[in-house]
Structures are given as structure tokens and as C-alpha cells.
């Protein structure tokens, strides 16, 4: 299967040497390396590192919109304390202000698909940045709750566009060998943004109440200024250029992002074929939705796994923990606002560190072990937090345990269900269903996130903050059972093998492909 398509590197003597990256893995024992070879190799290596650097820079610039999402989530958790004091808003208004972002960003994401096809990936990113800047400026200057909400709506739409377009752009511009790690950049940058938001809360909390939250929100405009600068550096997606029949421009972009000229022509040919079938697919889109709404058993299992893991990622309360961590720490007994925000910075730092750990482990340990560690750890931490808040309010030990539980919860989230959720939903669906099924999962994720964020304060008013975390802990315990029953291991399997896993119920639940199945699959191909 895989070996047949490996690039051959003819040495003129009929011996093909397999290439791994740019280095010849196997070399004829009797072929002496001449100086000329050395120079060629050196030139290739220089080109390789330049290409790598260029793609890396493009991925970073494209991920800047994700910093905006993270920053907004992080900064709102502290700013809301001061907004409430300054504008005298009610608890329900507070919840709507915080939670509306997820629901509105969903509209941006849904519209983003159309926009990115019409004006291109690059200009969709620019549009996202402009809409977000408008929203941030309106929020920073808002004299009342109504104006603040209008700014929030703009920011939400901008973030929705940005978050949808970044992974698409990165996947289309990266060489296949580094696509996995580069596509996880946006997730890292969201966490980085949350951390920046927390730090900004802490830095400006000492200013007068009617100024500090405005500065906190206004600082969010800075990353989007960098996006404006980035537009002069990054190219348009080659796939979009081919769709618009601008083949020569697409070739130029591919020459910058791929090492060898031959690889460029191969990629270009692939994209042209794909773009041709993409136009045919427009008619098939209705058929895809029909298949998703009336699925075969195999597709139904994929949907249960994909959408289920997206919803569990949110209903275990991660957004409530991140948005309302100052509220949680206040309930645990921390009195001073500066201490509250310092404890929150610790949470942001933990979340960012552990997402980096996950990215190193996801291909080594596999998806399922990380999900087990994550869901079991979160259940224990959420239960511990519930106990601490119910029994040890206002005690020093209670404060320490609350901070440890919240940090533990975000650490376990970031090492497993946080990133694995996105990896799984991008690899379990067959190509024809992938875009629409992932969109369906994202809708589930955003809506669950919005509902949790919007109901947290009301629910904790009704059953106490501790009680709310007992509920989250029970949901998290359910997610362990869900991982056991409905999530197969996909590490190291080709997309075809993953599809086979879902066709057979026994394998789906057992999560292992027998050798016989692989042989059967190879014969079938």
C-alpha cells in the first residue's frame, strides 16, 4: 500500500534509493560520495531549512487569530469583575456577555466557509481581524451594557471567521510530512492567548475601576495589528489559487513551501484533480447531508464518536472553569482582587504548558491512553474541587486545594480531551464527509460551550458552586465510559484502516484491527 508510492531517486545505475526527507536512507556501498554530491546535498539542506522556516512562519501568522479567541476568553474572566462594578450589570447580563461569544463565533465560522471560497483564505483572515478590531474598540469605549454587547457580537463574528480559517489555511499550505504538528498550532495559540488575557487582568487590575477593564479589552487589538502586517508576508493558499485557475501563482507558492521541484509538480497535479472534483462535489454536498442525516451503521458510529467527543470536551465544564476561575477562587475564600487574578494566571500557565506536553505524546502514546488519563484525572479534580468548595470554604487549606484542583483540571484537559478531540474529528471521517461532519461537531462543541458558560452562575446560585462541580464531575465520569465504549484507537493507522474500524461494531468497541482485516483490506485495494 504505502511502499509502492514512495518517491524513487534514480542513481543512473538502476538502483533506487528511498528518500526519507532529503537524506538518502540507503546508499550503494560502492558509490563514493563525490564533492559535487556534497555541494548538491548542502544546497538541498539549505533550501529545506529555508522552506521549513517559511512554512513555520506562515503557520504562526495564520494562528494569530486564535490568540484573539484565547485572549478574549482569558481577559473576560477578570474584566467581568470590574465591568459588573462599573456598569452595575446583573448576574444574568454577566452570563450572557460571557457566553454569547461561543454562540456568535459559530455564525462567523459557518459563514467563513463561503467567504474563504469567495475572497480567498488570506483575505478572510484579514476580514476576521478587521471585524474583531471593530468589536474590541466598541467594547473598550462602551458607555453601557447595550453598547458592550454590540462590541461583543462583532468580536464573536471576527473570532468565528478566524478560528475556522486558520486550520484550513495551514493544512493547505504545509507539506504533508509536517501537517499534523503545524495544524495543532491554533490550539497552542488559543492557550497562549488565554494566558496573555490572564496576565493582562493581573497587570491592569490596580487601575481605577472605570478605566482598567477598558484597557484590558483594548489590548486585544494588538495581535490583530500583527495580522495586518502578516498579510504582506504570507501567500494565498495554493489550493484556492488553483480553484480560481491561477495556476502559475499556485506553482510559485508551492515552490516556496516544498523542497523539490518534482514534489511541486506532483502537488500541483493533485490539487488540480482535487479542485476539479471539488466543483463536482458542489452537487454532491446535498447527498452528503442526506447521508449524515440518515447514516449507515458505520457512519453512525463515526458520528457518535466524533460529535460525542466534541460535546464531552465542553460539557465537562472547561469553559466555565476558565471563564469563571476568579469567581471560583472568590468562593474558595480569596478576598483581594489582585490575588484572585494571580491565582488565575497560574491556571493559564498550567493549561499552556500541558498542551505542549500533549503535542509530543499524541503520536507516541496514542489517542486512547491520553483520553483515559485526561477523563479520569478531570473527574478526580472536579470532584475534589466540589468537595473543597462545599466543606472548606474560607480556610487556607481550602484555598490551596481549590487552586490545585482547578490547575489539575485544566492540566488533564489539555493533555488529553482538549487536543485529541480535534485530531480525532479530523481523521475518523472519510474524505467525502469530513468537512460537513467536522462542521457538525464544531456546532455541537460551540453550542455546548455557550450553554455551559451562560448557565454557570445561575446554576451555582441554585445549587452552590461546589454542587455545580459535583455535576461536572459526574458528567466527566460518563465521559470515561464513553471513551471506553465508543472511541477506537487510531494511532498509526491509515485513513482506510480507520474507516474499516467503524464498519464493524465489534472492532469499533474493541478498538483494535486484527491482522486478518488488514490483509483483507490490502487485497480489496
PDB file of N, CA, C and O in Angstrom, residues 4-34:
ATOM      1  N   UNK A   4       4.528   1.328  -2.190  1.00  0.00           N
ATOM      2  CA  UNK A   4       4.526   1.411  -3.647  1.00  0.00           C
ATOM      3  C   UNK A   4       4.679   2.852  -4.113  1.00  0.00           C
ATOM      4  O   UNK A   4       5.291   3.128  -5.108  1.00  0.00           O
ATOM      5  N   UNK A   5       4.071   3.772  -3.348  1.00  0.00           N
ATOM      6  CA  UNK A   5       4.051   5.148  -3.837  1.00  0.00           C
ATOM      7  C   UNK A   5       5.243   5.958  -3.401  1.00  0.00           C
ATOM      8  O   UNK A   5       5.268   7.153  -3.588  1.00  0.00           O
ATOM      9  N   UNK A   6       6.262   5.328  -2.787  1.00  0.00           N
ATOM     10  CA  UNK A   6       7.386   6.134  -2.285  1.00  0.00           C
ATOM     11  C   UNK A   6       8.218   6.686  -3.426  1.00  0.00           C
ATOM     12  O   UNK A   6       8.394   6.022  -4.446  1.00  0.00           O
ATOM     13  N   UNK A   7       8.710   7.909  -3.283  1.00  0.00           N
ATOM     14  CA  UNK A   7       9.459   8.506  -4.394  1.00  0.00           C
ATOM     15  C   UNK A   7      10.742   7.756  -4.652  1.00  0.00           C
ATOM     16  O   UNK A   7      11.433   7.365  -3.722  1.00  0.00           O
ATOM     17  N   UNK A   8      11.025   7.528  -5.910  1.00  0.00           N
ATOM     18  CA  UNK A   8      12.267   6.847  -6.251  1.00  0.00           C
ATOM     19  C   UNK A   8      13.296   7.874  -6.659  1.00  0.00           C
ATOM     20  O   UNK A   8      13.002   8.878  -7.271  1.00  0.00           O
ATOM     21  N   UNK A   9      14.504   7.570  -6.327  1.00  0.00           N
ATOM     22  CA  UNK A   9      15.559   8.516  -6.646  1.00  0.00           C
ATOM     23  C   UNK A   9      16.574   7.777  -7.501  1.00  0.00           C
ATOM     24  O   UNK A   9      17.440   7.085  -6.994  1.00  0.00           O
ATOM     25  N   UNK A  10      16.431   7.845  -8.827  1.00  0.00           N
ATOM     26  CA  UNK A  10      17.291   7.053  -9.702  1.00  0.00           C
ATOM     27  C   UNK A  10      18.737   7.482  -9.595  1.00  0.00           C
ATOM     28  O   UNK A  10      19.052   8.650  -9.627  1.00  0.00           O
ATOM     29  N   UNK A  11      19.652   6.520  -9.473  1.00  0.00           N
ATOM     30  CA  UNK A  11      21.068   6.878  -9.378  1.00  0.00           C
ATOM     31  C   UNK A  11      21.772   6.638 -10.701  1.00  0.00           C
ATOM     32  O   UNK A  11      22.981   6.595 -10.778  1.00  0.00           O
ATOM     33  N   UNK A  12      21.001   6.376 -11.717  1.00  0.00           N
ATOM     34  CA  UNK A  12      21.606   6.150 -13.032  1.00  0.00           C
ATOM     35  C   UNK A  12      22.066   4.714 -13.177  1.00  0.00           C
ATOM     36  O   UNK A  12      22.297   4.230 -14.257  1.00  0.00           O
ATOM     37  N   UNK A  13      22.196   3.986 -12.043  1.00  0.00           N
ATOM     38  CA  UNK A  13      22.665   2.600 -12.179  1.00  0.00           C
ATOM     39  C   UNK A  13      21.534   1.635 -11.847  1.00  0.00           C
ATOM     40  O   UNK A  13      21.763   0.514 -11.456  1.00  0.00           O
ATOM     41  N   UNK A  14      20.332   2.161 -11.971  1.00  0.00           N
ATOM     42  CA  UNK A  14      19.188   1.262 -11.798  1.00  0.00           C
ATOM     43  C   UNK A  14      18.873   0.975 -10.351  1.00  0.00           C
ATOM     44  O   UNK A  14      17.959   0.236 -10.074  1.00  0.00           O
ATOM     45  N   UNK A  15      19.677   1.485  -9.411  1.00  0.00           N
ATOM     46  CA  UNK A  15      19.371   1.223  -8.001  1.00  0.00           C
ATOM     47  C   UNK A  15      18.548   2.393  -7.482  1.00  0.00           C
ATOM     48  O   UNK A  15      18.976   3.535  -7.567  1.00  0.00           O
ATOM     49  N   UNK A  16      17.375   2.084  -6.998  1.00  0.00           N
ATOM     50  CA  UNK A  16      16.545   3.171  -6.463  1.00  0.00           C
ATOM     51  C   UNK A  16      16.873   3.349  -4.991  1.00  0.00           C
ATOM     52  O   UNK A  16      17.001   2.379  -4.272  1.00  0.00           O
ATOM     53  N   UNK A  17      17.078   4.575  -4.605  1.00  0.00           N
ATOM     54  CA  UNK A  17      17.311   4.765  -3.169  1.00  0.00           C
ATOM     55  C   UNK A  17      16.118   5.481  -2.595  1.00  0.00           C
ATOM     56  O   UNK A  17      15.692   6.497  -3.111  1.00  0.00           O
ATOM     57  N   UNK A  18      15.553   4.907  -1.532  1.00  0.00           N
ATOM     58  CA  UNK A  18      14.382   5.538  -0.919  1.00  0.00           C
ATOM     59  C   UNK A  18      14.822   6.809  -0.236  1.00  0.00           C
ATOM     60  O   UNK A  18      15.853   6.850   0.417  1.00  0.00           O
ATOM     61  N   UNK A  19      13.990   7.836  -0.383  1.00  0.00           N
ATOM     62  CA  UNK A  19      14.335   9.094   0.282  1.00  0.00           C
ATOM     63  C   UNK A  19      13.523   9.213   1.546  1.00  0.00           C
ATOM     64  O   UNK A  19      12.337   8.954   1.545  1.00  0.00           O
ATOM     65  N   UNK A  20      14.190   9.614   2.602  1.00  0.00           N
ATOM     66  CA  UNK A  20      13.440  10.000   3.794  1.00  0.00           C
ATOM     67  C   UNK A  20      13.783  11.440   4.038  1.00  0.00           C
ATOM     68  O   UNK A  20      14.919  11.778   4.312  1.00  0.00           O
ATOM     69  N   UNK A  21      12.775  12.338   3.891  1.00  0.00           N
ATOM     70  CA  UNK A  21      13.073  13.763   3.940  1.00  0.00           C
ATOM     71  C   UNK A  21      13.985  14.026   2.763  1.00  0.00           C
ATOM     72  O   UNK A  21      13.665  13.736   1.634  1.00  0.00           O
ATOM     73  N   UNK A  22      15.183  14.535   3.062  1.00  0.00           N
ATOM     74  CA  UNK A  22      16.093  14.831   1.973  1.00  0.00           C
ATOM     75  C   UNK A  22      17.323  13.948   1.999  1.00  0.00           C
ATOM     76  O   UNK A  22      18.176  14.038   1.152  1.00  0.00           O
ATOM     77  N   UNK A  23      17.439  13.128   3.042  1.00  0.00           N
ATOM     78  CA  UNK A  23      18.683  12.373   3.174  1.00  0.00           C
ATOM     79  C   UNK A  23      18.480  10.997   2.566  1.00  0.00           C
ATOM     80  O   UNK A  23      17.482  10.357   2.813  1.00  0.00           O
ATOM     81  N   UNK A  24      19.404  10.528   1.787  1.00  0.00           N
ATOM     82  CA  UNK A  24      19.263   9.182   1.227  1.00  0.00           C
ATOM     83  C   UNK A  24      19.481   8.177   2.339  1.00  0.00           C
ATOM     84  O   UNK A  24      20.538   8.096   2.929  1.00  0.00           O
ATOM     85  N   UNK A  25      18.424   7.369   2.581  1.00  0.00           N
ATOM     86  CA  UNK A  25      18.487   6.447   3.712  1.00  0.00           C
ATOM     87  C   UNK A  25      19.394   5.271   3.340  1.00  0.00           C
ATOM     88  O   UNK A  25      20.189   4.806   4.120  1.00  0.00           O
ATOM     89  N   UNK A  26      19.220   4.785   2.111  1.00  0.00           N
ATOM     90  CA  UNK A  26      20.031   3.647   1.679  1.00  0.00           C
ATOM     91  C   UNK A  26      20.932   4.108   0.550  1.00  0.00           C
ATOM     92  O   UNK A  26      20.479   4.737  -0.384  1.00  0.00           O
ATOM     93  N   UNK A  27      22.202   3.759   0.610  1.00  0.00           N
ATOM     94  CA  UNK A  27      23.113   4.183  -0.457  1.00  0.00           C
ATOM     95  C   UNK A  27      23.922   2.953  -0.875  1.00  0.00           C
ATOM     96  O   UNK A  27      24.268   2.123  -0.054  1.00  0.00           O
ATOM     97  N   UNK A  28      24.212   2.838  -2.162  1.00  0.00           N
ATOM     98  CA  UNK A  28      25.027   1.703  -2.613  1.00  0.00           C
ATOM     99  C   UNK A  28      26.378   1.756  -1.927  1.00  0.00           C
ATOM    100  O   UNK A  28      27.003   2.806  -1.832  1.00  0.00           O
ATOM    101  N   UNK A  29      26.846   0.592  -1.451  1.00  0.00           N
ATOM    102  CA  UNK A  29      28.107   0.552  -0.710  1.00  0.00           C
ATOM    103  C   UNK A  29      29.270   1.045  -1.567  1.00  0.00           C
ATOM    104  O   UNK A  29      30.187   1.671  -1.088  1.00  0.00           O
ATOM    105  N   UNK A  30      29.187   0.760  -2.894  1.00  0.00           N
ATOM    106  CA  UNK A  30      30.361   1.074  -3.722  1.00  0.00           C
ATOM    107  C   UNK A  30      30.276   2.475  -4.344  1.00  0.00           C
ATOM    108  O   UNK A  30      31.127   2.856  -5.117  1.00  0.00           O
ATOM    109  N   UNK A  31      29.178   3.212  -4.058  1.00  0.00           N
ATOM    110  CA  UNK A  31      29.113   4.533  -4.691  1.00  0.00           C
ATOM    111  C   UNK A  31      29.801   5.545  -3.790  1.00  0.00           C
ATOM    112  O   UNK A  31      29.375   5.764  -2.680  1.00  0.00           O
ATOM    113  N   UNK A  32      30.885   6.110  -4.277  1.00  0.00           N
ATOM    114  CA  UNK A  32      31.621   7.077  -3.457  1.00  0.00           C
ATOM    115  C   UNK A  32      30.952   8.435  -3.576  1.00  0.00           C
ATOM    116  O   UNK A  32      30.510   8.832  -4.643  1.00  0.00           O
ATOM    117  N   UNK A  33      30.928   9.123  -2.467  1.00  0.00           N
ATOM    118  CA  UNK A  33      30.319  10.455  -2.489  1.00  0.00           C
ATOM    119  C   UNK A  33      31.349  11.430  -3.022  1.00  0.00           C
ATOM    120  O   UNK A  33      32.395  11.628  -2.433  1.00  0.00           O
ATOM    121  N   UNK A  34      31.046  11.991  -4.169  1.00  0.00           N
ATOM    122  CA  UNK A  34      31.987  12.964  -4.714  1.00  0.00           C
ATOM    123  C   UNK A  34      31.721  14.315  -4.071  1.00  0.00           C
ATOM    124  O   UNK A  34      30.713  14.516  -3.409  1.00  0.00           O
TER     125      UNK A  34
END
